[in-house]
Short mmCIF file of C-alpha atoms in Angstrom, two decimals:
data_model
loop_
_atom_site.label_atom_id
_atom_site.label_comp_id
_atom_site.label_asym_id
_atom_site.label_seq_id
_atom_site.Cartn_x
_atom_site.Cartn_y
_atom_site.Cartn_z
CA MET A 1395 43.18 207.26 84.25
CA THR A 1396 46.45 205.45 84.89
CA ASP A 1397 46.97 203.15 87.85
CA ALA A 1398 49.23 205.75 89.42
CA GLN A 1399 46.60 208.47 89.07
CA ALA A 1400 43.94 206.17 90.50
CA GLN A 1401 46.15 205.51 93.53
CA THR A 1402 46.82 209.19 94.01
CA SER A 1403 43.12 209.84 93.94
CA VAL A 1404 42.64 207.09 96.56
CA GLY A 1405 45.10 208.87 98.86
CA ALA A 1406 43.53 212.29 98.40
CA GLN A 1407 40.08 210.81 99.00
CA ALA A 1408 41.22 209.10 102.21
CA ARG A 1409 42.69 212.38 103.50
CA GLU A 1410 39.50 214.19 102.53
CA ARG A 1411 37.39 211.76 104.58
CA ILE A 1412 39.72 212.20 107.54
CA ARG A 1413 39.70 215.97 107.20
CA ALA A 1414 35.88 215.79 107.19
CA GLY A 1415 35.93 214.00 110.55
CA SER A 1416 36.73 210.28 110.22
CA THR A 1417 38.78 209.18 113.24
CA ASP A 1418 39.28 205.46 112.48
CA PRO A 1419 42.73 203.80 112.52
CA THR A 1420 44.24 203.76 109.02
CA SER A 1421 45.48 200.15 108.75
CA GLY A 1422 44.08 198.74 105.52
CA LEU A 1423 43.07 202.17 104.16
CA ALA A 1424 44.40 203.25 100.75
CA PRO A 1425 46.22 199.96 100.11
CA GLY A 1426 49.48 200.35 98.19
CA LEU A 1427 50.11 203.91 99.42
CA LEU A 1428 52.79 204.88 101.92
CA GLN A 1429 51.48 205.75 105.39
CA ALA A 1430 53.45 207.84 107.87
CA ASN A 1431 53.86 208.61 111.57
CA LEU A 1432 54.05 212.27 112.60
CA ILE A 1433 56.37 213.90 115.10
CA ALA A 1434 56.48 217.71 115.22
CA VAL A 1435 58.82 219.55 117.58
CA PRO A 1436 59.90 223.17 118.07
CA ALA A 1437 62.71 224.30 115.74
CA ASP A 1438 65.14 224.40 118.66
CA TRP A 1439 64.69 220.62 119.05
CA ALA A 1440 64.69 219.78 115.33
CA PHE A 1441 68.39 218.90 115.00
CA ASP A 1442 68.33 216.54 117.97
CA MET A 1443 65.19 214.84 116.65
CA LEU A 1444 66.52 214.48 113.09
CA LEU A 1445 69.80 213.12 114.44
CA PHE A 1446 67.88 210.68 116.66
CA ALA A 1447 66.07 209.47 113.55
CA GLN A 1448 69.32 209.27 111.56
CA ARG A 1449 70.90 207.15 114.32
CA ASN A 1450 67.87 204.92 114.71
CA PRO A 1451 66.72 204.24 111.15
CA LYS A 1452 64.82 201.03 111.98
CA PRO A 1453 62.23 202.70 114.26
CA CYS A 1454 62.57 206.18 112.69
CA PRO A 1455 62.90 205.97 108.89
CA VAL A 1456 62.39 209.60 107.84
CA ILE A 1457 60.44 209.94 104.58
CA ASP A 1458 59.80 213.71 104.67
CA VAL A 1459 60.70 216.72 106.79
CA LEU A 1460 58.59 219.89 106.76
CA GLU A 1461 60.44 223.05 107.75
CA PRO A 1462 58.96 225.66 110.13
CA GLY A 1463 55.67 226.98 108.78
CA GLN A 1464 55.17 224.18 106.27
CA VAL A 1465 52.11 221.92 106.63
CA GLU A 1466 51.85 220.39 103.12
CA SER A 1467 53.95 217.28 102.56
CA ALA A 1468 55.72 216.93 99.21
CA LEU A 1469 54.50 213.31 99.27
CA ALA A 1470 50.84 214.41 99.30
CA PRO A 1471 50.06 217.51 97.21
CA GLY A 1472 47.18 219.49 98.71
CA SER A 1473 47.60 217.88 102.12
CA ASP A 1474 47.50 219.69 105.45
CA LEU A 1475 49.30 217.99 108.34
CA ARG A 1476 47.14 219.91 110.84
CA THR A 1477 43.89 218.27 109.74
CA ASP A 1478 44.62 215.18 107.63
CA ILE A 1479 45.44 212.71 110.40
CA PRO A 1480 42.55 210.94 112.22
CA GLY A 1481 43.93 211.68 115.67
CA TYR A 1482 46.67 213.78 117.29
CA ARG A 1483 48.42 213.80 120.64
CA LEU A 1484 49.61 217.04 122.21
CA TRP A 1485 52.63 216.89 124.51
CA GLU A 1486 54.04 219.40 127.00
CA ASN A 1487 57.34 218.78 128.80
CA GLY A 1488 57.07 215.07 128.04
CA SER A 1489 53.50 214.65 129.27
CA LEU A 1490 50.50 213.84 127.11
CA VAL A 1491 48.15 216.76 127.72
CA ASP A 1492 45.43 216.25 125.10
CA GLU A 1493 44.20 214.15 122.20
CA VAL A 1494 42.42 215.99 119.40
CA ASP A 1495 41.22 215.20 115.90
CA ASP A 1496 42.24 218.60 114.51
CA ALA A 1497 45.60 220.11 115.41
CA SER A 1498 45.07 223.51 113.77
CA ALA A 1499 44.63 225.42 117.02
CA ALA A 1500 47.66 223.84 118.69
CA TRP A 1501 49.75 224.41 115.57
CA SER A 1502 48.86 228.10 115.40
CA GLN A 1503 50.27 228.58 118.90
CA HIS A 1504 53.58 226.95 117.86
CA PRO A 1505 54.31 228.27 114.36
CA ASP A 1506 57.97 227.17 114.44
CA LEU A 1507 57.18 223.44 114.54
CA VAL A 1508 59.36 221.20 112.38
CA SER A 1509 57.48 218.08 111.28
CA PHE A 1510 58.97 214.67 110.65
CA LEU A 1511 57.08 212.03 108.70
CA ILE A 1512 58.30 208.54 109.50
CA GLY A 1513 57.46 205.48 107.44
CA CYS A 1514 54.80 203.19 108.88
CA SER A 1515 54.76 199.42 108.83
CA PHE A 1516 51.16 199.46 107.61
CA THR A 1517 52.85 200.09 104.27
CA PHE A 1518 54.29 196.60 104.05
CA GLU A 1519 51.11 194.88 105.16
CA SER A 1520 49.78 194.72 101.61
CA GLY A 1521 53.03 193.00 100.61
CA LEU A 1522 52.43 190.41 103.32
CA LEU A 1523 48.82 189.95 102.24
CA ASP A 1524 49.90 189.53 98.61
CA ALA A 1525 52.06 186.61 99.78
CA GLY A 1526 49.11 185.01 101.53
CA ILE A 1527 50.31 185.96 105.01
CA PRO A 1528 47.35 186.89 107.25
CA ILE A 1529 47.25 190.24 109.05
CA ARG A 1530 45.44 189.17 112.22
CA HIS A 1531 44.60 192.64 113.51
CA GLN A 1532 43.05 193.62 110.18
CA ASP A 1533 40.98 190.41 110.13
CA ALA A 1534 39.80 191.17 113.67
CA GLY A 1535 39.00 194.80 112.82
CA ARG A 1536 41.49 196.01 115.44
CA ASN A 1537 44.39 198.42 115.65
CA VAL A 1538 47.85 196.79 115.55
CA PRO A 1539 49.26 196.06 119.05
CA MET A 1540 52.38 198.06 119.97
CA TYR A 1541 54.72 197.64 122.94
CA SER A 1542 57.38 199.62 124.72
CA THR A 1543 60.54 197.53 124.94
CA SER A 1544 63.78 197.43 126.89
CA ILE A 1545 65.77 198.03 123.67
CA ALA A 1546 67.58 201.38 124.10
CA CYS A 1547 67.76 203.62 121.04
CA GLN A 1548 70.98 205.49 120.25
CA PRO A 1549 70.60 208.89 121.96
CA ALA A 1550 71.09 212.16 120.05
CA GLY A 1551 71.66 215.37 121.96
CA ARG A 1552 68.73 215.74 124.35
CA VAL A 1553 66.63 213.03 122.67
CA HIS A 1554 66.72 209.49 124.06
CA GLY A 1555 64.34 206.62 124.80
CA ASN A 1556 63.60 202.94 124.25
CA MET A 1557 62.27 201.38 121.07
CA VAL A 1558 58.58 200.75 120.50
CA VAL A 1559 57.65 197.71 118.39
CA SER A 1560 54.53 196.64 116.54
CA MET A 1561 53.59 192.96 116.69
CA ARG A 1562 51.96 190.74 114.12
CA PRO A 1563 51.23 187.09 114.92
CA ILE A 1564 52.46 185.08 111.91
CA PRO A 1565 51.87 181.36 111.25
CA ALA A 1566 55.17 179.60 111.97
CA HIS A 1567 55.61 178.32 108.43
CA GLN A 1568 55.29 181.85 107.03
CA VAL A 1569 57.65 183.71 109.40
CA ALA A 1570 60.68 183.35 107.11
CA GLU A 1571 58.72 184.71 104.15
CA ALA A 1572 57.50 187.64 106.29
CA VAL A 1573 61.15 188.46 107.03
CA ARG A 1574 62.08 188.34 103.35
CA ILE A 1575 59.18 190.55 102.30
CA THR A 1576 59.61 193.21 104.96
CA ASP A 1577 63.40 193.30 104.51
CA ARG A 1578 62.62 194.85 101.13
CA PHE A 1579 61.02 197.89 102.78
CA PRO A 1580 63.83 199.61 104.73
CA ALA A 1581 61.99 202.96 104.55
CA VAL A 1582 59.10 201.48 106.53
CA HIS A 1583 61.07 199.76 109.31
CA GLY A 1584 62.34 196.86 107.20
CA GLY A 1585 62.62 193.36 108.63
CA PRO A 1586 61.66 192.34 112.18
CA VAL A 1587 63.86 193.31 115.13
CA HIS A 1588 62.78 190.29 117.19
CA ILE A 1589 60.90 187.02 116.58
CA GLY A 1590 59.28 185.12 119.44
CA GLN A 1591 60.47 185.38 123.09
CA PRO A 1592 58.79 188.70 123.91
CA GLU A 1593 60.16 188.70 127.48
CA GLN A 1594 63.68 189.09 126.08
CA ILE A 1595 62.81 192.61 124.96
CA GLY A 1596 60.96 193.51 128.12
CA ILE A 1597 57.40 192.61 127.05
CA THR A 1598 55.87 190.86 130.06
CA ASP A 1599 52.27 190.51 128.87
CA LEU A 1600 51.72 190.09 125.16
CA HIS A 1601 47.96 190.49 125.64
CA SER A 1602 48.28 193.98 127.14
CA PRO A 1603 50.01 196.19 124.58
CA ASP A 1604 51.10 199.70 125.53
CA PHE A 1605 49.48 201.16 122.41
CA GLY A 1606 46.79 199.95 120.03
CA ASP A 1607 44.47 196.99 120.64
CA ALA A 1608 44.98 193.56 122.19
CA PRO A 1609 46.41 191.08 119.70
CA ALA A 1610 44.39 188.41 117.91
CA ILE A 1611 46.72 185.40 118.12
CA GLN A 1612 45.82 182.02 116.68
CA ASP A 1613 47.24 178.58 117.50
CA GLY A 1614 50.52 178.04 115.70
CA ASP A 1615 51.29 181.77 115.39
CA ILE A 1616 54.66 183.22 116.36
CA PRO A 1617 54.76 186.85 117.60
CA VAL A 1618 56.92 188.86 115.21
CA PHE A 1619 58.09 192.33 116.24
CA TRP A 1620 58.92 195.23 113.95
CA ALA A 1621 60.45 198.58 114.97
CA CYS A 1622 57.61 201.09 115.21
CA GLY A 1623 57.21 204.77 114.39
CA VAL A 1624 55.64 205.35 117.81
CA THR A 1625 59.22 205.22 119.15
CA PRO A 1626 59.58 209.03 118.93
CA GLN A 1627 56.56 209.38 121.25
CA VAL A 1628 58.35 207.40 123.94
CA ALA A 1629 61.41 209.57 123.25
CA ILE A 1630 59.22 212.65 123.73
CA GLN A 1631 58.14 211.30 127.12
CA ALA A 1632 61.73 210.54 128.12
CA SER A 1633 63.29 213.71 126.72
CA ALA A 1634 60.58 216.24 127.59
CA PRO A 1635 60.76 218.96 124.94
CA PRO A 1636 58.55 221.90 125.91
CA PHE A 1637 55.98 221.01 123.23
CA ALA A 1638 55.30 218.39 120.59
CA ILE A 1639 52.51 217.11 118.37
CA THR A 1640 52.33 213.49 117.24
CA HIS A 1641 49.74 211.30 115.57
CA SER A 1642 47.74 208.97 117.80
CA PRO A 1643 49.13 205.42 117.51
CA GLY A 1644 47.52 203.56 114.61
CA LYS A 1645 46.12 206.76 113.09
CA MET A 1646 48.50 207.64 110.31
CA PHE A 1647 49.09 210.25 107.64
CA ILE A 1648 48.24 208.76 104.24
CA THR A 1649 50.52 209.95 101.42
CA ASP A 1650 50.16 209.69 97.65
CA ALA A 1651 53.48 207.85 97.35
CA PRO A 1652 53.15 204.30 95.97
CA GLU A 1653 54.69 201.91 98.45
CA GLY A 1654 56.48 200.32 95.51
CA ASN A 1655 58.74 203.40 95.51
CA TYR A 1656 60.03 202.28 98.91
CA ARG A 1657 60.58 198.64 98.00
CA GLN A 1658 64.09 197.51 97.16
CA MET B 1252 94.91 188.33 115.05
CA THR B 1253 91.62 188.10 113.14
CA ASP B 1254 91.13 189.68 109.72
CA ALA B 1255 88.86 192.29 111.33
CA GLN B 1256 91.52 193.20 113.90
CA ALA B 1257 94.16 193.40 111.18
CA GLN B 1258 91.93 195.81 109.20
CA THR B 1259 91.30 197.91 112.29
CA SER B 1260 94.99 198.14 112.85
CA VAL B 1261 95.48 199.22 109.22
CA GLY B 1262 93.02 202.09 109.75
CA ALA B 1263 94.62 203.23 112.99
CA GLN B 1264 98.05 203.08 111.38
CA ALA B 1265 96.89 205.16 108.41
CA ARG B 1266 95.45 207.81 110.74
CA GLU B 1267 98.66 207.76 112.75
CA ARG B 1268 100.75 208.46 109.64
CA ILE B 1269 98.43 211.31 108.70
CA ARG B 1270 98.50 212.73 112.21
CA ALA B 1271 102.29 212.62 112.03
CA GLY B 1272 102.25 214.77 108.91
CA SER B 1273 101.42 212.79 105.75
CA THR B 1274 99.36 214.98 103.40
CA ASP B 1275 98.83 212.60 100.45
CA PRO B 1276 95.37 211.88 98.97
CA THR B 1277 93.85 208.77 100.54
CA SER B 1278 92.59 206.87 97.46
CA GLY B 1279 94.01 203.37 97.69
CA LEU B 1280 95.03 203.72 101.34
CA ALA B 1281 93.70 201.19 103.86
CA PRO B 1282 91.85 199.12 101.25
CA GLY B 1283 88.59 197.62 102.49
CA LEU B 1284 87.99 200.32 105.10
CA LEU B 1285 85.30 203.01 104.83
CA GLN B 1286 86.62 206.49 104.01
CA ALA B 1287 84.66 209.65 104.75
CA ASN B 1288 84.26 213.29 103.75
CA LEU B 1289 84.11 215.89 106.53
CA ILE B 1290 81.79 218.86 106.86
CA ALA B 1291 81.72 220.69 110.19
CA VAL B 1292 79.40 223.66 110.76
CA PRO B 1293 78.33 225.75 113.77
CA ALA B 1294 75.54 224.20 115.85
CA ASP B 1295 73.10 226.84 114.60
CA TRP B 1296 73.53 225.44 111.06
CA ALA B 1297 73.51 221.77 112.02
CA PHE B 1298 69.82 221.09 111.42
CA ASP B 1299 69.86 222.66 107.96
CA MET B 1300 72.98 220.69 107.02
CA LEU B 1301 71.65 217.37 108.36
CA LEU B 1302 68.36 217.96 106.54
CA PHE B 1303 70.27 218.81 103.34
CA ALA B 1304 72.06 215.48 103.68
CA GLN B 1305 68.82 213.65 104.42
CA ARG B 1306 67.22 215.12 101.29
CA ASN B 1307 70.25 214.42 99.10
CA PRO B 1308 71.38 210.95 100.13
CA LYS B 1309 73.25 210.22 96.89
CA PRO B 1310 75.84 213.00 97.31
CA CYS B 1311 75.54 213.19 101.12
CA PRO B 1312 75.20 209.72 102.68
CA VAL B 1313 75.74 210.45 106.39
CA ILE B 1314 77.69 207.71 108.17
CA ASP B 1315 78.37 209.49 111.47
CA VAL B 1316 77.48 212.77 113.19
CA LEU B 1317 79.61 214.18 116.01
CA GLU B 1318 77.78 216.51 118.37
CA PRO B 1319 79.28 219.80 119.61
CA GLY B 1320 82.58 219.21 121.41
CA GLN B 1321 83.07 215.70 120.03
CA VAL B 1322 86.12 214.97 117.83
CA GLU B 1323 86.36 211.16 118.07
CA SER B 1324 84.23 209.23 115.58
CA ALA B 1325 82.46 206.11 116.80
CA LEU B 1326 83.65 204.52 113.56
CA ALA B 1327 87.32 205.04 114.49
CA PRO B 1328 88.12 204.60 118.20
CA GLY B 1329 91.02 206.80 119.28
CA SER B 1330 90.59 209.11 116.28
CA ASP B 1331 90.70 212.90 116.36
CA LEU B 1332 88.89 214.69 113.54
CA ARG B 1333 91.05 217.78 114.08
CA THR B 1334 94.30 216.04 113.11
CA ASP B 1335 93.55 212.75 111.33
CA ILE B 1336 92.72 214.10 107.86
CA PRO B 1337 95.58 214.90 105.45
CA GLY B 1338 94.21 218.32 104.55
CA TYR B 1339 91.49 220.72 105.69
CA ARG B 1340 89.73 223.71 104.17
CA LEU B 1341 88.58 226.60 106.35
CA TRP B 1342 85.54 228.59 105.18
CA GLU B 1343 84.15 231.94 106.29
CA ASN B 1344 80.87 233.27 104.92
CA GLY B 1345 81.10 230.90 101.96
CA SER B 1346 84.67 231.80 101.01
CA LEU B 1347 87.67 229.49 101.27
CA VAL B 1348 90.04 231.36 103.58
CA ASP B 1349 92.75 228.80 104.30
CA GLU B 1350 93.97 225.25 103.75
CA VAL B 1351 95.77 223.60 106.65
CA ASP B 1352 96.96 220.12 107.55
CA ASP B 1353 95.96 220.44 111.22
CA ALA B 1354 92.60 221.92 112.16
CA SER B 1355 93.16 222.02 115.93
CA ALA B 1356 93.62 225.80 116.16
CA ALA B 1357 90.57 226.56 114.01
CA TRP B 1358 88.49 224.05 115.95
CA SER B 1359 89.42 225.58 119.30
CA GLN B 1360 88.00 228.91 118.12
CA HIS B 1361 84.68 227.25 117.19
CA PRO B 1362 83.96 224.76 119.97
CA ASP B 1363 80.30 224.33 118.97
CA LEU B 1364 81.06 222.71 115.60
CA VAL B 1365 78.85 219.78 114.61
CA SER B 1366 80.72 217.37 112.33
CA PHE B 1367 79.20 215.26 109.60
CA LEU B 1368 81.07 212.31 108.13
CA ILE B 1369 79.84 211.43 104.66
CA GLY B 1370 80.64 208.18 102.89
CA CYS B 1371 83.28 208.42 100.17
CA SER B 1372 83.31 206.63 96.83
CA PHE B 1373 86.91 205.57 97.41
CA THR B 1374 85.23 202.89 99.51
CA PHE B 1375 83.75 201.10 96.52
CA GLU B 1376 86.92 201.30 94.45
CA SER B 1377 88.25 198.08 95.93
CA GLY B 1378 84.99 196.41 94.88
CA LEU B 1379 85.57 197.63 91.33
CA LEU B 1380 89.19 196.46 91.39
CA ASP B 1381 88.10 193.04 92.68
CA ALA B 1382 85.92 192.74 89.57
CA GLY B 1383 88.85 193.56 87.31
CA ILE B 1384 87.64 197.10 86.57
CA PRO B 1385 90.61 199.49 86.35
CA ILE B 1386 90.74 202.63 88.51
CA ARG B 1387 92.54 204.96 86.10
CA HIS B 1388 93.39 207.69 88.59
CA GLN B 1389 94.98 205.17 90.97
CA ASP B 1390 97.00 203.65 88.12
CA ALA B 1391 98.19 207.15 87.18
CA GLY B 1392 99.02 208.05 90.78
CA ARG B 1393 96.55 210.94 90.69
CA ASN B 1394 93.64 212.23 92.76
CA VAL B 1395 90.18 211.40 91.38
CA PRO B 1396 88.76 214.19 89.13
CA MET B 1397 85.66 215.93 90.52
CA TYR B 1398 83.31 218.38 88.79
CA SER B 1399 80.67 220.89 89.78
CA THR B 1400 77.50 220.12 87.83
CA SER B 1401 74.25 221.80 86.87
CA ILE B 1402 72.26 219.23 88.89
CA ALA B 1403 70.49 221.16 91.67
CA CYS B 1404 70.33 219.47 95.06
CA GLN B 1405 67.14 219.63 97.12
CA PRO B 1406 67.53 222.70 99.34
CA ALA B 1407 67.07 222.51 103.12
CA GLY B 1408 66.54 225.67 105.12
CA ARG B 1409 69.46 227.96 104.33
CA VAL B 1410 71.55 225.23 102.67
CA HIS B 1411 71.43 224.84 98.90
CA GLY B 1412 73.78 224.17 96.00
CA ASN B 1413 74.49 221.99 92.98
CA MET B 1414 75.80 218.46 93.03
CA VAL B 1415 79.49 217.64 92.70
CA VAL B 1416 80.38 214.38 90.97
CA SER B 1417 83.51 212.24 90.84
CA MET B 1418 84.40 210.68 87.48
CA ARG B 1419 86.02 207.37 86.68
CA PRO B 1420 86.72 206.40 83.06
CA ILE B 1421 85.48 202.82 82.66
CA PRO B 1422 86.02 200.52 79.66
CA ALA B 1423 82.71 200.38 77.79
CA HIS B 1424 82.27 196.63 78.27
CA GLN B 1425 82.63 197.02 82.05
CA VAL B 1426 80.29 199.98 82.63
CA ALA B 1427 77.26 197.79 83.39
CA GLU B 1428 79.22 195.78 85.94
CA ALA B 1429 80.47 199.02 87.54
CA VAL B 1430 76.83 200.05 87.97
CA ARG B 1431 75.92 196.73 89.56
CA ILE B 1432 78.83 196.80 91.96
CA THR B 1433 78.41 200.40 93.13
CA ASP B 1434 74.62 200.04 93.44
CA ARG B 1435 75.42 197.73 96.35
CA PHE B 1436 77.04 200.60 98.28
CA PRO B 1437 74.24 203.11 98.96
CA ALA B 1438 76.10 204.47 102.00
CA VAL B 1439 78.99 205.55 99.76
CA HIS B 1440 77.02 207.24 96.97
CA GLY B 1441 75.72 204.04 95.36
CA GLY B 1442 75.40 203.72 91.61
CA PRO B 1443 76.35 206.41 89.07
CA VAL B 1444 74.15 209.47 88.60
CA HIS B 1445 75.20 209.92 84.96
CA ILE B 1446 77.04 207.88 82.32
CA GLY B 1447 78.64 209.54 79.29
CA GLN B 1448 77.44 212.90 77.86
CA PRO B 1449 79.16 215.14 80.43
CA GLU B 1450 77.78 218.32 78.82
CA GLN B 1451 74.25 217.27 79.83
CA ILE B 1452 75.16 217.87 83.47
CA GLY B 1453 77.04 221.10 82.81
CA ILE B 1454 80.57 219.74 82.47
CA THR B 1455 82.08 221.60 79.51
CA ASP B 1456 85.69 220.39 79.72
CA LEU B 1457 86.24 216.90 81.04
CA HIS B 1458 89.99 217.50 81.14
CA SER B 1459 89.69 220.43 83.57
CA PRO B 1460 88.00 219.17 86.71
CA ASP B 1461 86.94 221.61 89.41
CA PHE B 1462 88.57 219.51 92.13
CA GLY B 1463 91.25 216.83 92.12
CA ASP B 1464 93.55 216.00 89.20
CA ALA B 1465 93.02 215.83 85.44
CA PRO B 1466 91.56 212.48 84.37
CA ALA B 1467 93.56 209.67 82.81
CA ILE B 1468 91.20 208.49 80.06
CA GLN B 1469 92.09 205.65 77.72
CA ASP B 1470 90.64 204.82 74.30
CA GLY B 1471 87.35 202.98 74.68
CA ASP B 1472 86.63 204.41 78.13
CA ILE B 1473 83.25 205.94 79.01
CA PRO B 1474 83.19 208.70 81.65
CA VAL B 1475 81.05 207.48 84.55
CA PHE B 1476 79.89 210.00 87.17
CA TRP B 1477 79.10 209.30 90.80
CA ALA B 1478 77.60 211.74 93.32
CA CYS B 1479 80.46 213.10 95.43
CA GLY B 1480 80.89 214.05 99.06
CA VAL B 1481 82.46 217.35 98.01
CA THR B 1482 78.89 218.49 97.30
CA PRO B 1483 78.55 220.04 100.80
CA GLN B 1484 81.58 222.25 100.03
CA VAL B 1485 79.77 223.75 97.04
CA ALA B 1486 76.73 224.13 99.30
CA ILE B 1487 78.94 225.96 101.81
CA GLN B 1488 80.01 228.36 99.05
CA ALA B 1489 76.40 228.91 97.94
CA SER B 1490 74.88 229.13 101.41
CA ALA B 1491 77.61 231.05 103.25
CA PRO B 1492 77.44 229.93 106.88
CA PRO B 1493 79.67 232.13 109.04
CA PHE B 1494 82.23 229.35 109.45
CA ALA B 1495 82.89 225.78 108.33
CA ILE B 1496 85.68 223.22 108.19
CA THR B 1497 85.83 220.56 105.48
CA HIS B 1498 88.40 218.07 104.30
CA SER B 1499 90.39 218.97 101.18
CA PRO B 1500 88.98 217.10 98.17
CA GLY B 1501 90.56 213.67 97.83
CA LYS B 1502 91.99 213.77 101.35
CA MET B 1503 89.62 211.72 103.43
CA PHE B 1504 89.06 210.54 106.97
CA ILE B 1505 89.88 206.82 107.20
CA THR B 1506 87.62 204.88 109.56
CA ASP B 1507 87.98 201.40 111.05
CA ALA B 1508 84.65 200.30 109.56
CA PRO B 1509 84.97 197.45 107.06
CA GLU B 1510 83.38 198.57 103.80
CA GLY B 1511 81.59 195.23 103.74
CA ASN B 1512 79.36 196.64 106.50
CA TYR B 1513 78.06 199.14 103.95
CA ARG B 1514 77.50 196.68 101.12
CA GLN B 1515 73.98 195.42 100.54
#
């Protein structure tokens, strides 16, 4: 078996475990494979959402789009978007109405959904680890902390909203290297959008993230913020399409695509 | 006046000359400023076209999208897409029905048009010239030769078609450098898609391009092919939306954006 085949098998196995009922966050799972955020909207909203992503490539780097009726991503043969994510959120008119671990029933009531897969920063975490940069939330067995910010995204048609960021505390002497490494992954949010000074982007309490778990910060760490694929969920709240399905923050779709394919 | 202001003024002046009636090809005009292909389709086709571009970033690198009713690009303040291109093609049901040098009348009959601006390889020509690589079609005072190929683009909804390429004959010892330079411009088609061996991509007669002028090839030149923003026009022919407006091949929209912004 080649390395590539072994990795593919790792991805399929991870999806199989999730399909069978695992609901854990996916950070650290299937290392080396691209993970993705999900946003699915009715066909009537698809252009606005794709344009929103095109105008905001840092938070919304599109890696695959599934047309109405499609549920198998080209990046993960045999996958089923309705079942292969550990947790889903269901939205109506901008309000979160349910969280489920199987979206099949909701999907069947909205067969015209267009699904966007958006690169996830979990993908570059193995690059950081390879460089000896600690991933504090992985070490603490927690989900990554994510925050709504005051940074306005470029609106597109009816879709608008502020950027969501993920935060990783990085030892001060390794922050520059973390920038260099993540700059090489533009398809998974690329380099940080902000380093230190959380209040400048509207984050008043670093210890109370809006999504995910509280951060594990050590002495000498600097908070480093990356654009986050949860941004479309805040846009859903602000823009209120009649219906939408997203992943639950931190619970991603695992593809078979080697993250090396997305490194420059 | 700063260099940036001087460049901006050059772009506005070029658009002004075109608006006043100049119909010449734009290769070599306003050096250092980003040039763009135009494809405008009815709103009902906008998602399919944007997705086609997203799936085919080499031929269709989107640099701006104007929503229904908009005619001023954010990349060129004061511009008017209906008048600021030297030549337009009007399409109905996939057939070319007219070529005009002012699209105002056609536009007024289709007020819901969504316009896509797609980066043009003219943008990287100044980078090639700076490196001492000749641009044969400029030297000969001709339009760049463009060819339909047998390379199928990734379809998106109703939009499908083969790739169009532009060709520049490059002295053999400078081909590698031409690759390096154009690789740095992913927003304007990036590096070549094919070098030499035109018959392998379905080009049977290099001297009879499908668009533009016949090539000016010198002894020792290798034909180098770049993905071309005319590709959406072939997709329009293949996919037959009820109506579309494009630029005429070689006659581009000149923005105020310094091409350096699009260099990696």
